[in-house]
PDB file of C-alpha atoms and ligand atoms in Angstrom:
ATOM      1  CA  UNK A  42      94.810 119.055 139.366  1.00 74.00           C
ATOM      2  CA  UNK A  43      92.988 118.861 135.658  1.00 82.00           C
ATOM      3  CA  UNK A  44      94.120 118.853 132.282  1.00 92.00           C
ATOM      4  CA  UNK A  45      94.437 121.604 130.200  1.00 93.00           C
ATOM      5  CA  UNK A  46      91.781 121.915 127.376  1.00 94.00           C
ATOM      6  CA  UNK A  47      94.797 121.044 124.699  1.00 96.00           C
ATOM      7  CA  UNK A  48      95.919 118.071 127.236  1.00 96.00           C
ATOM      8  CA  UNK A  49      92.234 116.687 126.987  1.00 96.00           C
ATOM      9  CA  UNK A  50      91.841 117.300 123.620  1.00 96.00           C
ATOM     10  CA  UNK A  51      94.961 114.785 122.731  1.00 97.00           C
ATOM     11  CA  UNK A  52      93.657 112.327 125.005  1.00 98.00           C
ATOM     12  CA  UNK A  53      89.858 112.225 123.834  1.00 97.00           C
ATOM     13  CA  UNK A  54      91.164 112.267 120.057  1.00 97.00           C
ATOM     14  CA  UNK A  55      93.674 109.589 121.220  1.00 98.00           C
ATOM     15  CA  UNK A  56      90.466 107.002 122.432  1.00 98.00           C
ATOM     16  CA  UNK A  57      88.313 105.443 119.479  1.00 98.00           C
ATOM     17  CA  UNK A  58      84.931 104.438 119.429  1.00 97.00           C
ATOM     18  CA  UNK A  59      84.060 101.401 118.025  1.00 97.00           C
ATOM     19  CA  UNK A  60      80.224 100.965 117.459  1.00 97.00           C
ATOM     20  CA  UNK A  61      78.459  98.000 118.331  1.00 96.00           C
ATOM     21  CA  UNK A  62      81.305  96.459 119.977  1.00 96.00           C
ATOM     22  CA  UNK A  63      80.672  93.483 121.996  1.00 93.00           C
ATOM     23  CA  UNK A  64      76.974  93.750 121.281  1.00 93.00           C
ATOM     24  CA  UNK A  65      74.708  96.125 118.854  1.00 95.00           C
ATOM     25  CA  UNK A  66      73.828  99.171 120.960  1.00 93.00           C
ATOM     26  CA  UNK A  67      77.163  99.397 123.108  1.00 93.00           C
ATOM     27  CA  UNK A  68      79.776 102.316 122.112  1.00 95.00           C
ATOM     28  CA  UNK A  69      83.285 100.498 122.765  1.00 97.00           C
ATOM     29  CA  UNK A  70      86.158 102.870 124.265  1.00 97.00           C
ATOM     30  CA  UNK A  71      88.695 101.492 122.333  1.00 98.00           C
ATOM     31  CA  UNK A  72      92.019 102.704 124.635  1.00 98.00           C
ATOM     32  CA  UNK A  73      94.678 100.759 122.659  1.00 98.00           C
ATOM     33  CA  UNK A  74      94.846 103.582 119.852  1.00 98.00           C
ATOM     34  CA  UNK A  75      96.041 105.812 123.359  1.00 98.00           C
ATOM     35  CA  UNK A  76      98.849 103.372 124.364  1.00 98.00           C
ATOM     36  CA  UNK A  77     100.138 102.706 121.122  1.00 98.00           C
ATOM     37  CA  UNK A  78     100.633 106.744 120.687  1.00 98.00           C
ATOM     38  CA  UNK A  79     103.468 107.447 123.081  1.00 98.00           C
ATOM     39  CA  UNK A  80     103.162 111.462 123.297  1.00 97.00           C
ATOM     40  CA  UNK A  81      99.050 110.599 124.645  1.00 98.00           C
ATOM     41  CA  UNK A  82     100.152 107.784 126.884  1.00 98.00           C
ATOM     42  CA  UNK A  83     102.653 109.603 128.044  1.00 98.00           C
ATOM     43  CA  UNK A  84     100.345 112.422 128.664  1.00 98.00           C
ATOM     44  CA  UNK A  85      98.128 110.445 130.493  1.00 98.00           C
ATOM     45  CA  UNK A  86     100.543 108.909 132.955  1.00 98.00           C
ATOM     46  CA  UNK A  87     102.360 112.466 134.122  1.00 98.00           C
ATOM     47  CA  UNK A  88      99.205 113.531 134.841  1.00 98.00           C
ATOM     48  CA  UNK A  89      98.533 110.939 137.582  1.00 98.00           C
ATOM     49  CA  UNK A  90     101.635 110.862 138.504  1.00 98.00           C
ATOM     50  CA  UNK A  91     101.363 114.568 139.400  1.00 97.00           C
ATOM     51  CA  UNK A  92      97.864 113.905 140.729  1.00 97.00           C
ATOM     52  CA  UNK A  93      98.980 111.187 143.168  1.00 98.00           C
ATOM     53  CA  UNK A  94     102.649 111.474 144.042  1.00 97.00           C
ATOM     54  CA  UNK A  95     101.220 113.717 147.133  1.00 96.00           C
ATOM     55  CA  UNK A  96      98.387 111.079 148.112  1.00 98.00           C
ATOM     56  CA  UNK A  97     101.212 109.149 150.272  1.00 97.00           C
ATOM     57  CA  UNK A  98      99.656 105.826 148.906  1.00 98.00           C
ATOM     58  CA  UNK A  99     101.177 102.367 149.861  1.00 98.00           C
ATOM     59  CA  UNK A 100      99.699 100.443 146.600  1.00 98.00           C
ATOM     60  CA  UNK A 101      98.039 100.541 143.210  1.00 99.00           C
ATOM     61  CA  UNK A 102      95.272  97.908 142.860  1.00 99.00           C
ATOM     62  CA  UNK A 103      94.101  97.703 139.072  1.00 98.00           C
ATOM     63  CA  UNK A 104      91.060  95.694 137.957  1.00 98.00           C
ATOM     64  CA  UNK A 105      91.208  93.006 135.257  1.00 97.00           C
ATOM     65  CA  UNK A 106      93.011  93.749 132.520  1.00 97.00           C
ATOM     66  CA  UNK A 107      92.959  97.121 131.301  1.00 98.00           C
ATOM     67  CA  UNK A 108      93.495  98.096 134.776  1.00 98.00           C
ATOM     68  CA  UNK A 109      96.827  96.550 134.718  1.00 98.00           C
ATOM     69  CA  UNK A 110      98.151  98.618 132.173  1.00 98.00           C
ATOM     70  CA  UNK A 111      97.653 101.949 133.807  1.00 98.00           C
ATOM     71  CA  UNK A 112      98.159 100.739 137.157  1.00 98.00           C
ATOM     72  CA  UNK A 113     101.334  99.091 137.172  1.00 98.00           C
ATOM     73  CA  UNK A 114     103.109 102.004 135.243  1.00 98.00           C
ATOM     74  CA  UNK A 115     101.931 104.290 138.010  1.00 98.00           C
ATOM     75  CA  UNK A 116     102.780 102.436 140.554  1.00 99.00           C
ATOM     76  CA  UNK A 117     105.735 102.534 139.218  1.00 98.00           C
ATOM     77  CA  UNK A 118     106.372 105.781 138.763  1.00 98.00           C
ATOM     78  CA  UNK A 119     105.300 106.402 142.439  1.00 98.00           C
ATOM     79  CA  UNK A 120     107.632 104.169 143.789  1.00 98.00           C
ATOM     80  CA  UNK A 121     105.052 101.666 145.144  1.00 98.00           C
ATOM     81  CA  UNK A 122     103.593  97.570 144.737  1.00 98.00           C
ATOM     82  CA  UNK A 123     101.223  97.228 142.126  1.00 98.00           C
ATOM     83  CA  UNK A 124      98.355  94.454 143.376  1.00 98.00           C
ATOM     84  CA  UNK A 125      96.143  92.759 140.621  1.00 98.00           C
ATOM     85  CA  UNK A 126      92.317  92.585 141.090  1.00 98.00           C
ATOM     86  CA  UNK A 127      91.401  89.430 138.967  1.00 98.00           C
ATOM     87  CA  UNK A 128      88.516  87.964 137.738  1.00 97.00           C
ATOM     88  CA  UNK A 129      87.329  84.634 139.693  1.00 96.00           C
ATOM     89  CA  UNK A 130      89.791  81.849 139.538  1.00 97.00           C
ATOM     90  CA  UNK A 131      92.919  83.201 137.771  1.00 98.00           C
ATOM     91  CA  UNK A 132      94.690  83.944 141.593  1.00 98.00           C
ATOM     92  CA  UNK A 133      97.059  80.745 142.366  1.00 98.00           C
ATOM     93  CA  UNK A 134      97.022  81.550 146.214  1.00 98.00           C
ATOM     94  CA  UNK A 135      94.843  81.808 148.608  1.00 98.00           C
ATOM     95  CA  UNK A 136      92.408  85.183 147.993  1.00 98.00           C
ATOM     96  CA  UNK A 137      89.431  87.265 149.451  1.00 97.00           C
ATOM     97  CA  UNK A 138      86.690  87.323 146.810  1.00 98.00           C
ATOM     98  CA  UNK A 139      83.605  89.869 146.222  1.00 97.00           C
ATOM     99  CA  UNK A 140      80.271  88.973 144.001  1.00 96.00           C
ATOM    100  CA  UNK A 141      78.540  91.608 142.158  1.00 94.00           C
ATOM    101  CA  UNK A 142      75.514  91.705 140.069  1.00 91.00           C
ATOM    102  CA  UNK A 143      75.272  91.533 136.310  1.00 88.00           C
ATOM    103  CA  UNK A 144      72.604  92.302 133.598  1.00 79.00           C
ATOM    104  CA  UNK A 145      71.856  88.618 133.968  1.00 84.00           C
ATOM    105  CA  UNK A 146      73.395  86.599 136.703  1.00 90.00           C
ATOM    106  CA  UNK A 147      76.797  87.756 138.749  1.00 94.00           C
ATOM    107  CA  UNK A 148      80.567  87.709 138.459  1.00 95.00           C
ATOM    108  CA  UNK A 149      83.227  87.419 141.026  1.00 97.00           C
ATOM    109  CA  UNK A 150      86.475  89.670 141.880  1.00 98.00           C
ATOM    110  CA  UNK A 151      89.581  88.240 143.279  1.00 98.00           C
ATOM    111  CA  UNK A 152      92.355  89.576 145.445  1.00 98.00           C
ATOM    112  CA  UNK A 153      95.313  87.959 147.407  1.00 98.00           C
ATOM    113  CA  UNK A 154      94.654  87.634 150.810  1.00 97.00           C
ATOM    114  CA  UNK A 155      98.672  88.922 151.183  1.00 97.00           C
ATOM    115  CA  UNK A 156      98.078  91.700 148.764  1.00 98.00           C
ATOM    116  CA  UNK A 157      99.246  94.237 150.951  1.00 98.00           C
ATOM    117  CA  UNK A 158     101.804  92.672 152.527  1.00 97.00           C
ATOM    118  CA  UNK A 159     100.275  92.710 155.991  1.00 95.00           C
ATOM    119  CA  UNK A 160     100.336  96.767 156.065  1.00 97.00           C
ATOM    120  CA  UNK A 161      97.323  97.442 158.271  1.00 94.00           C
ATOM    121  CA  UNK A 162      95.000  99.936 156.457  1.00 97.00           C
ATOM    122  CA  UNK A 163      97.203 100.037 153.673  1.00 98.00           C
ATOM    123  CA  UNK A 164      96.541 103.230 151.525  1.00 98.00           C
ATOM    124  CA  UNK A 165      95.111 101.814 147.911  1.00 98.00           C
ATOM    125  CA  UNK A 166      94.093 103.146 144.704  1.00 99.00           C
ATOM    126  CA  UNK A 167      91.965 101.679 142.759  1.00 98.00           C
ATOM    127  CA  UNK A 168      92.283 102.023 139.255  1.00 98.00           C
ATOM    128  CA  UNK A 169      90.518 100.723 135.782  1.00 98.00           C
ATOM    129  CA  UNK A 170      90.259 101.900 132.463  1.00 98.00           C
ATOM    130  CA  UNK A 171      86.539 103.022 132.587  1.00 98.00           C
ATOM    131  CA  UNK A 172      83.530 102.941 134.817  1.00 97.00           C
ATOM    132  CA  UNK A 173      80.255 102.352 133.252  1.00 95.00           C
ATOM    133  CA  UNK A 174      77.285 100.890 136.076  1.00 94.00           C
ATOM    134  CA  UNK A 175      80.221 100.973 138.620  1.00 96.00           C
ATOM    135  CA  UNK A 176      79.642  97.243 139.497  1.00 95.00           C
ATOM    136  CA  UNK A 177      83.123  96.107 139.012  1.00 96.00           C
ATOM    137  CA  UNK A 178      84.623  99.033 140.459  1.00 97.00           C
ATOM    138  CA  UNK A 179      82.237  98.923 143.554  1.00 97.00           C
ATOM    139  CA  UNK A 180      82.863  95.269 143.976  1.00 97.00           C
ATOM    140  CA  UNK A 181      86.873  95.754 144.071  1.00 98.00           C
ATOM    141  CA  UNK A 182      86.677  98.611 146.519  1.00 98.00           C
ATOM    142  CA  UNK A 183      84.527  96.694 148.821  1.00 97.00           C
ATOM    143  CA  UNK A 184      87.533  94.255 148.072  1.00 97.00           C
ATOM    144  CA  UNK A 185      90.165  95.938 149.305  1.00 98.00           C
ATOM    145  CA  UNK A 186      88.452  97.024 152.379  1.00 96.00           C
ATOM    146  CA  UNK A 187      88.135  93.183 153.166  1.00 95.00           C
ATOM    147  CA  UNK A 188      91.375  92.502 152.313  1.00 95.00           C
ATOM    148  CA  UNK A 189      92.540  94.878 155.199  1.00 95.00           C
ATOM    149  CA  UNK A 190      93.107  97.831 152.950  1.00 98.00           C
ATOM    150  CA  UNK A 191      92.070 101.386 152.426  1.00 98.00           C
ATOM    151  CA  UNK A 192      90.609 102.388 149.459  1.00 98.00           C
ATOM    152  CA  UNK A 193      90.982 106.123 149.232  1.00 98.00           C
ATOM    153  CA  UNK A 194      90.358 106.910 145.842  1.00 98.00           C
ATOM    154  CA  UNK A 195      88.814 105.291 142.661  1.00 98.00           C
ATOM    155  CA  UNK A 196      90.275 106.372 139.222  1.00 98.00           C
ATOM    156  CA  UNK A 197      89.462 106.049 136.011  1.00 98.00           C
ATOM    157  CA  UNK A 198      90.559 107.140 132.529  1.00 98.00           C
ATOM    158  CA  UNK A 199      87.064 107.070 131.033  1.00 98.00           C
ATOM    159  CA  UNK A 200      83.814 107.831 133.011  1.00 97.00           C
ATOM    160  CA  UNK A 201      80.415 107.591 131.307  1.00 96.00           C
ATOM    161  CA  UNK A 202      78.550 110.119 132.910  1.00 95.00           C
ATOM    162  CA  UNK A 203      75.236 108.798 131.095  1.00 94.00           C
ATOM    163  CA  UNK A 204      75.121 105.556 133.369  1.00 94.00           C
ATOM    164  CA  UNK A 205      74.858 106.334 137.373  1.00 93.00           C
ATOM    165  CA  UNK A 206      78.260 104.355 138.284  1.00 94.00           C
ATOM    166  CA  UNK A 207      80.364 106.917 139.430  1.00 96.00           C
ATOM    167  CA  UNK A 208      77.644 108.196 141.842  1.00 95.00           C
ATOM    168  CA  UNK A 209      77.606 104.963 142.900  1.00 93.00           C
ATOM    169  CA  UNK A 210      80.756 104.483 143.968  1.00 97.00           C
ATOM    170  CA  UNK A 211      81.054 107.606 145.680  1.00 96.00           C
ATOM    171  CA  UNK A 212      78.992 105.567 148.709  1.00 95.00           C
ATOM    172  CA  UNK A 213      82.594 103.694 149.251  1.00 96.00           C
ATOM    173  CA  UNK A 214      84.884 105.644 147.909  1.00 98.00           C
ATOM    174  CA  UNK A 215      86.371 108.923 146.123  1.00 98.00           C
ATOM    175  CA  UNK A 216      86.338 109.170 142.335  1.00 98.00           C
ATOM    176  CA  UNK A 217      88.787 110.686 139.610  1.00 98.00           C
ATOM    177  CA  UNK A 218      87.908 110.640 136.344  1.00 97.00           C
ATOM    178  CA  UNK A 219      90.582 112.082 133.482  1.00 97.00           C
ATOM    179  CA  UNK A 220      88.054 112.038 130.617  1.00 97.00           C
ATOM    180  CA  UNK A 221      83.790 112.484 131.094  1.00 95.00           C
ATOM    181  CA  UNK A 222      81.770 110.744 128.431  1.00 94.00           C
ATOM    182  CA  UNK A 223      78.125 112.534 128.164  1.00 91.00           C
TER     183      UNK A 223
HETATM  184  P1  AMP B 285      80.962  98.498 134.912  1.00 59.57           P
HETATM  185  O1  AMP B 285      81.155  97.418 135.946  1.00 59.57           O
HETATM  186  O2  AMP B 285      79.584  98.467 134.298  1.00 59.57           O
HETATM  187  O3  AMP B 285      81.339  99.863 135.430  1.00 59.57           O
HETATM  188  O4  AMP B 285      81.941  98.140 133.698  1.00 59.57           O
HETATM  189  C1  AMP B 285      83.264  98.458 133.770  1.00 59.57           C
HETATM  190  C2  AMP B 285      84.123  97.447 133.067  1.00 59.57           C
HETATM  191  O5  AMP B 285      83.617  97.090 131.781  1.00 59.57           O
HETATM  192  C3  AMP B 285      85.501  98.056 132.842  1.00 59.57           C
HETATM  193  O6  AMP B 285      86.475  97.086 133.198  1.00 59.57           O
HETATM  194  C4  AMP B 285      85.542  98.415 131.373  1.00 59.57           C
HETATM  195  O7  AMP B 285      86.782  98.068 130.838  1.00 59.57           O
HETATM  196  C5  AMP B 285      84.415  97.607 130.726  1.00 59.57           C
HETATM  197  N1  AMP B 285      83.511  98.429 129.883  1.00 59.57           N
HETATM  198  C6  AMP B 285      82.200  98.709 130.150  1.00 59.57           C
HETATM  199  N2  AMP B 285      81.653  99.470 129.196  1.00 59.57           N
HETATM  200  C7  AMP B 285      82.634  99.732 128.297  1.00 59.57           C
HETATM  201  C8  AMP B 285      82.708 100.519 127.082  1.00 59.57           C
HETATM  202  N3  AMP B 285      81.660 101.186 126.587  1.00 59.57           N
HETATM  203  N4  AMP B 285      83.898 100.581 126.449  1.00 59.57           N
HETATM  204  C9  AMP B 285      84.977  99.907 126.942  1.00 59.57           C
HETATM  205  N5  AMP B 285      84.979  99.169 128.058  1.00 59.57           N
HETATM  206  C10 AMP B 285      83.814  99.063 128.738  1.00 59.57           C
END
């Protein structure tokens, strides 16, 4: 299931790129110009819903933050629990965690040690707003795993096919990407 050339076009010309953004050098995917237009959002969530509503899946993880956004509407829309992957210390209960390796030094992923309500291999989806290295991505997939899910499939709005992340992550898991970045 892929988007039409039109479809793509109104999602790529609904994503802006801010230069420099955090640091000189970096090309920021700015996706709150595609959530503030309703017809591209829109858009954006039929198509996964199509995509996924045959995957049989028993939860939508999203990663910290902008995974939130597109993962709790679609786990809506499928008629599933929406689980948040959070960055170290922001979980009140008790949670599974996963390091992972930074330019300099590491950062930590959280999840719930409940998360999936004690469903054994529960079907996930992972979902975030863009993969870059794949570090975060491949951190919260070996997550769920340890949490006592499944991770069957990692999706993305935004893949940046110049960086080696989504290869990456293919060791783990499978990968959807809506929009390639060259
Ligand atoms: P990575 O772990 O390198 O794949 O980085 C992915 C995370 O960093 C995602 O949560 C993205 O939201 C964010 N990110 C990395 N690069 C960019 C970028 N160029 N534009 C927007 N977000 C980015």
């Amino acid at each position: 299931m892929t988007l039409t050339p039109e479809e793509s076009e109104i999602l790529n010309n609904a994503i802006r790129d801010i230069p420099d953004f955090p640091k000189p050098g970096i090309v920021f995917k700015d996706i709150s110009t595609l959530l503030n237009d309703a017809e591209a959002y829109g858009l954006l969530m039929e198509h996964l819903h199509k995509r996924y509503k045959a995957y049989k899946l028993d939860f939508v993880a999203g990663i910290d933050a902008r995974g939130f956004i597109f993962g709790a509407a679609l786990a809506q829309m499928l008629g599933i629990g929406f689980v948040p992957i959070r960055k170290k210390g922001k979980l009140p209960y008790t949670t599974v965690a996963e390091k992972y390796a930074l330019e300099y030094g590491f950062d930590e992923v959280e999840i719930h040690i409940d998360a999936f309500r004690g469903i054994d291999k529960a079907k996930v989806l992972l979902i975030d707003d863009l993969v870059a290295t794949g570090g975060t991505a491949f951190a919260a997939a070996n997550l769920i795993d340890k949490s006592g899910g499944d991770c069957v499939e990692a999706c993305f709005i935004l893949g940046l096919d110049f960086l080696d992340g989504q290869k990456k992550l293919k060791d783990v898991t499978e990968v959807y990407t809506v929009i390639r970045v060259d």
